[in-house]
mmCIF file of C-alpha atoms in Angstrom:
data_model
loop_
_atom_site.group_PDB
_atom_site.id
_atom_site.type_symbol
_atom_site.label_atom_id
_atom_site.label_comp_id
_atom_site.label_asym_id
_atom_site.label_seq_id
_atom_site.Cartn_x
_atom_site.Cartn_y
_atom_site.Cartn_z
ATOM 1 C CA UNK B 1 108.810 63.404 171.303
ATOM 2 C CA UNK B 2 106.395 60.507 171.846
ATOM 3 C CA UNK B 3 103.574 62.887 172.791
ATOM 4 C CA UNK B 4 104.109 64.993 169.673
ATOM 5 C CA UNK B 5 103.788 61.942 167.415
ATOM 6 C CA UNK B 6 100.738 60.751 169.364
ATOM 7 C CA UNK B 7 99.133 64.194 169.097
ATOM 8 C CA UNK B 8 99.782 64.292 165.326
ATOM 9 C CA UNK B 9 98.269 60.827 164.901
ATOM 10 C CA UNK B 10 95.125 61.830 166.805
ATOM 11 C CA UNK B 11 94.774 65.002 164.706
ATOM 12 C CA UNK B 12 95.142 62.946 161.495
ATOM 13 C CA UNK B 13 92.448 60.493 162.621
ATOM 14 C CA UNK B 14 90.036 63.285 163.560
ATOM 15 C CA UNK B 15 90.595 65.084 160.235
ATOM 16 C CA UNK B 16 90.085 61.841 158.306
ATOM 17 C CA UNK B 17 86.799 61.148 160.114
ATOM 18 C CA UNK B 18 85.587 64.712 159.472
ATOM 19 C CA UNK B 19 86.542 64.476 155.786
ATOM 20 C CA UNK B 20 84.700 61.199 155.184
ATOM 21 C CA UNK B 21 81.672 62.340 157.164
ATOM 22 C CA UNK B 22 81.358 65.506 155.057
ATOM 23 C CA UNK B 23 81.797 63.442 151.904
ATOM 24 C CA UNK B 24 79.015 61.060 152.992
ATOM 25 C CA UNK B 25 76.668 63.952 153.799
ATOM 26 C CA UNK B 26 77.349 65.518 150.383
ATOM 27 C CA UNK B 27 76.593 62.213 148.629
ATOM 28 C CA UNK B 28 73.343 61.808 150.561
ATOM 29 C CA UNK B 29 72.268 65.313 149.618
ATOM 30 C CA UNK B 30 72.975 64.641 145.932
ATOM 31 C CA UNK B 31 71.029 61.378 145.857
ATOM 32 C CA UNK B 32 68.112 62.555 147.979
ATOM 33 C CA UNK B 33 66.950 65.122 145.434
ATOM 34 C CA UNK B 34 67.569 65.502 141.729
ATOM 35 C CA UNK B 35 66.861 69.230 141.735
ATOM 36 C CA UNK B 36 65.611 71.866 144.146
ATOM 37 C CA UNK B 37 62.684 72.906 141.973
ATOM 38 C CA UNK B 38 61.299 69.395 141.544
ATOM 39 C CA UNK B 39 61.686 68.823 145.301
ATOM 40 C CA UNK B 40 59.770 72.022 146.081
ATOM 41 C CA UNK B 41 57.031 71.026 143.625
ATOM 42 C CA UNK B 42 56.835 67.587 145.237
ATOM 43 C CA UNK B 43 56.619 69.122 148.717
ATOM 44 C CA UNK B 44 53.717 71.295 147.538
ATOM 45 C CA UNK B 45 51.992 68.174 146.206
ATOM 46 C CA UNK B 46 52.702 66.371 149.496
ATOM 47 C CA UNK B 47 50.957 69.154 151.422
ATOM 48 C CA UNK B 48 47.791 68.693 149.346
ATOM 49 C CA UNK B 49 47.703 64.901 149.364
ATOM 50 C CA UNK B 50 47.441 62.701 152.436
ATOM 51 C CA UNK B 51 50.614 60.741 153.019
ATOM 52 C CA UNK B 52 49.984 57.386 154.647
ATOM 53 C CA UNK B 53 53.554 56.086 154.834
ATOM 54 C CA UNK B 54 55.493 59.147 156.040
ATOM 55 C CA UNK B 55 57.314 61.824 154.041
ATOM 56 C CA UNK B 56 58.004 60.621 150.507
ATOM 57 C CA UNK B 57 60.397 62.772 148.492
ATOM 58 C CA UNK B 58 60.342 60.579 145.406
ATOM 59 C CA UNK B 59 58.685 61.460 142.132
ATOM 60 C CA UNK B 60 56.236 58.556 142.487
ATOM 61 C CA UNK B 61 54.758 57.222 145.713
ATOM 62 C CA UNK B 62 55.791 53.710 146.698
ATOM 63 C CA UNK B 63 53.359 51.056 147.774
ATOM 64 C CA UNK B 64 54.760 48.220 149.899
ATOM 65 C CA UNK B 65 53.484 44.787 148.881
ATOM 66 C CA UNK B 66 53.628 41.463 150.650
ATOM 67 C CA UNK B 67 53.282 37.989 149.182
ATOM 68 C CA UNK B 68 53.432 39.371 145.644
ATOM 69 C CA UNK B 69 55.679 37.712 143.066
ATOM 70 C CA UNK B 70 56.811 38.594 139.571
ATOM 71 C CA UNK B 71 58.595 36.899 136.695
ATOM 72 C CA UNK B 72 61.736 38.684 135.494
ATOM 73 C CA UNK B 73 63.246 38.000 132.069
ATOM 74 C CA UNK B 74 66.621 39.317 130.915
ATOM 75 C CA UNK B 75 66.339 41.180 127.593
ATOM 76 C CA UNK B 76 69.680 42.880 127.010
ATOM 77 C CA UNK B 77 73.038 43.480 128.681
ATOM 78 C CA UNK B 78 75.560 46.250 128.216
ATOM 79 C CA UNK B 79 78.169 43.764 129.479
ATOM 80 C CA UNK B 80 78.555 41.243 126.646
ATOM 81 C CA UNK B 81 79.907 38.621 129.071
ATOM 82 C CA UNK B 82 76.358 38.254 130.420
ATOM 83 C CA UNK B 83 74.729 37.641 127.012
ATOM 84 C CA UNK B 84 74.382 33.916 127.795
ATOM 85 C CA UNK B 85 71.705 34.968 130.334
ATOM 86 C CA UNK B 86 69.599 36.651 127.635
ATOM 87 C CA UNK B 87 65.970 35.368 127.671
ATOM 88 C CA UNK B 88 66.567 33.595 131.011
ATOM 89 C CA UNK B 89 63.752 33.987 133.534
ATOM 90 C CA UNK B 90 63.577 33.928 137.314
ATOM 91 C CA UNK B 91 60.971 34.535 139.982
ATOM 92 C CA UNK B 92 61.284 37.383 142.449
ATOM 93 C CA UNK B 93 59.109 38.832 145.189
ATOM 94 C CA UNK B 94 57.985 42.448 144.935
ATOM 95 C CA UNK B 95 58.963 44.479 148.002
ATOM 96 C CA UNK B 96 57.391 47.729 146.790
ATOM 97 C CA UNK B 97 56.126 49.303 143.580
ATOM 98 C CA UNK B 98 55.446 52.761 142.173
ATOM 99 C CA UNK B 99 54.523 54.247 138.810
ATOM 100 C CA UNK B 100 58.228 54.677 138.083
ATOM 101 C CA UNK B 101 59.568 51.295 139.128
ATOM 102 C CA UNK B 102 59.778 48.602 141.769
ATOM 103 C CA UNK B 103 62.067 46.917 144.246
ATOM 104 C CA UNK B 104 62.304 43.131 144.044
ATOM 105 C CA UNK B 105 63.997 40.481 146.173
ATOM 106 C CA UNK B 106 65.544 37.288 144.812
ATOM 107 C CA UNK B 107 68.359 34.858 145.555
ATOM 108 C CA UNK B 108 70.356 35.580 142.381
ATOM 109 C CA UNK B 109 73.452 37.744 142.517
ATOM 110 C CA UNK B 110 74.531 39.458 139.312
ATOM 111 C CA UNK B 111 76.552 42.620 138.655
ATOM 112 C CA UNK B 112 74.623 45.829 138.004
ATOM 113 C CA UNK B 113 77.430 48.270 137.227
ATOM 114 C CA UNK B 114 76.392 48.236 133.577
ATOM 115 C CA UNK B 115 72.949 48.477 132.007
ATOM 116 C CA UNK B 116 70.686 45.427 132.305
ATOM 117 C CA UNK B 117 67.333 45.562 130.481
ATOM 118 C CA UNK B 118 64.559 43.280 131.699
ATOM 119 C CA UNK B 119 60.909 42.418 131.180
ATOM 120 C CA UNK B 120 58.798 42.130 134.344
ATOM 121 C CA UNK B 121 55.509 40.225 134.430
ATOM 122 C CA UNK B 122 53.189 40.427 137.429
ATOM 123 C CA UNK B 123 49.529 40.636 138.424
ATOM 124 C CA UNK B 124 47.897 43.106 140.795
ATOM 125 C CA UNK B 125 44.197 42.967 141.630
ATOM 126 C CA UNK B 126 43.572 40.511 138.767
ATOM 127 C CA UNK B 127 45.237 42.852 136.243
ATOM 128 C CA UNK B 128 48.232 41.492 134.338
ATOM 129 C CA UNK B 129 51.233 43.693 133.604
ATOM 130 C CA UNK B 130 54.207 43.129 131.317
ATOM 131 C CA UNK B 131 56.598 46.072 131.639
ATOM 132 C CA UNK B 132 60.115 46.751 130.407
ATOM 133 C CA UNK B 133 62.617 48.001 132.922
ATOM 134 C CA UNK B 134 66.231 48.611 133.766
ATOM 135 C CA UNK B 135 68.032 47.438 136.899
ATOM 136 C CA UNK B 136 69.511 50.494 138.617
ATOM 137 C CA UNK B 137 70.890 49.277 141.911
ATOM 138 C CA UNK B 138 71.529 46.259 144.102
ATOM 139 C CA UNK B 139 71.279 45.848 147.876
ATOM 140 C CA UNK B 140 72.950 42.823 149.400
ATOM 141 C CA UNK B 141 71.557 41.674 152.745
ATOM 142 C CA UNK B 142 74.157 39.996 154.938
ATOM 143 C CA UNK B 143 71.613 38.530 157.332
ATOM 144 C CA UNK B 144 69.374 37.120 154.582
ATOM 145 C CA UNK B 145 69.945 34.906 151.583
ATOM 146 C CA UNK B 146 68.219 37.407 149.299
ATOM 147 C CA UNK B 147 69.361 40.395 147.283
ATOM 148 C CA UNK B 148 67.192 43.412 146.462
ATOM 149 C CA UNK B 149 67.250 45.117 143.076
ATOM 150 C CA UNK B 150 65.886 48.553 142.251
ATOM 151 C CA UNK B 151 64.184 48.626 138.859
ATOM 152 C CA UNK B 152 63.069 51.637 136.828
ATOM 153 C CA UNK B 153 60.270 51.112 134.307
ATOM 154 C CA UNK B 154 61.180 52.104 130.742
ATOM 155 C CA UNK B 155 58.713 53.099 128.046
ATOM 156 C CA UNK B 156 55.577 52.387 130.065
ATOM 157 C CA UNK B 157 52.490 53.265 128.014
ATOM 158 C CA UNK B 158 50.018 55.831 129.280
ATOM 159 C CA UNK B 159 47.324 53.134 129.413
ATOM 160 C CA UNK B 160 49.480 50.862 131.595
ATOM 161 C CA UNK B 161 50.519 53.809 133.755
ATOM 162 C CA UNK B 162 46.886 54.835 134.320
ATOM 163 C CA UNK B 163 45.898 51.232 135.071
ATOM 164 C CA UNK B 164 48.803 50.800 137.510
ATOM 165 C CA UNK B 165 48.033 54.139 139.193
ATOM 166 C CA UNK B 166 44.395 53.166 139.755
ATOM 167 C CA UNK B 167 45.376 49.793 141.206
ATOM 168 C CA UNK B 168 48.055 51.273 143.497
ATOM 169 C CA UNK B 169 45.552 53.826 144.781
ATOM 170 C CA UNK B 170 43.102 50.986 145.414
ATOM 171 C CA UNK B 171 45.765 49.021 147.343
ATOM 172 C CA UNK B 172 46.547 52.078 149.501
ATOM 173 C CA UNK B 173 42.862 52.697 150.111
ATOM 174 C CA UNK B 174 42.323 49.085 151.214
ATOM 175 C CA UNK B 175 45.362 49.176 153.528
ATOM 176 C CA UNK B 176 44.147 52.381 155.147
ATOM 177 C CA UNK B 177 40.646 50.966 155.471
ATOM 178 C CA UNK B 178 42.049 48.006 157.427
ATOM 179 C CA UNK B 179 43.940 50.357 159.748
ATOM 180 C CA UNK B 180 40.866 52.487 160.479
#
């Protein structure tokens, strides 16, 4: 009788592990690409363009930055309990940036389950930017005292997008020149 119960327990554990593993794989597949056609188009673009930082399946290429800061100002909150933070500002360091958004690190911890609109001010290559954005995700780092936030730019003008694209290309070119 003991062996039957033990065998059933082992089977239950194995099935639970398999279930959660399949669920995790399905979630990763959903988040890694928004649609098959856009992924195929991006892969075609990737074949034509040199890729200096490995395979990048995102819509916009990311450029890692070091020693670059920005000023973040809260504009609006979907959660009314956070309205007392409206117009508050804090400094953050830019981890990476693309034409679609950026990832910043700071020491502040706030909930991101609901929409948070922000204004980001920063300078790259002596060009000043002031862009609206929305915080999409948060990454807490147990080993560090900082928290990373993923930000998507909202309503970026074509002029600012062209200016940012030129500067990001210049940054990549300079990084590759140093490597060569």
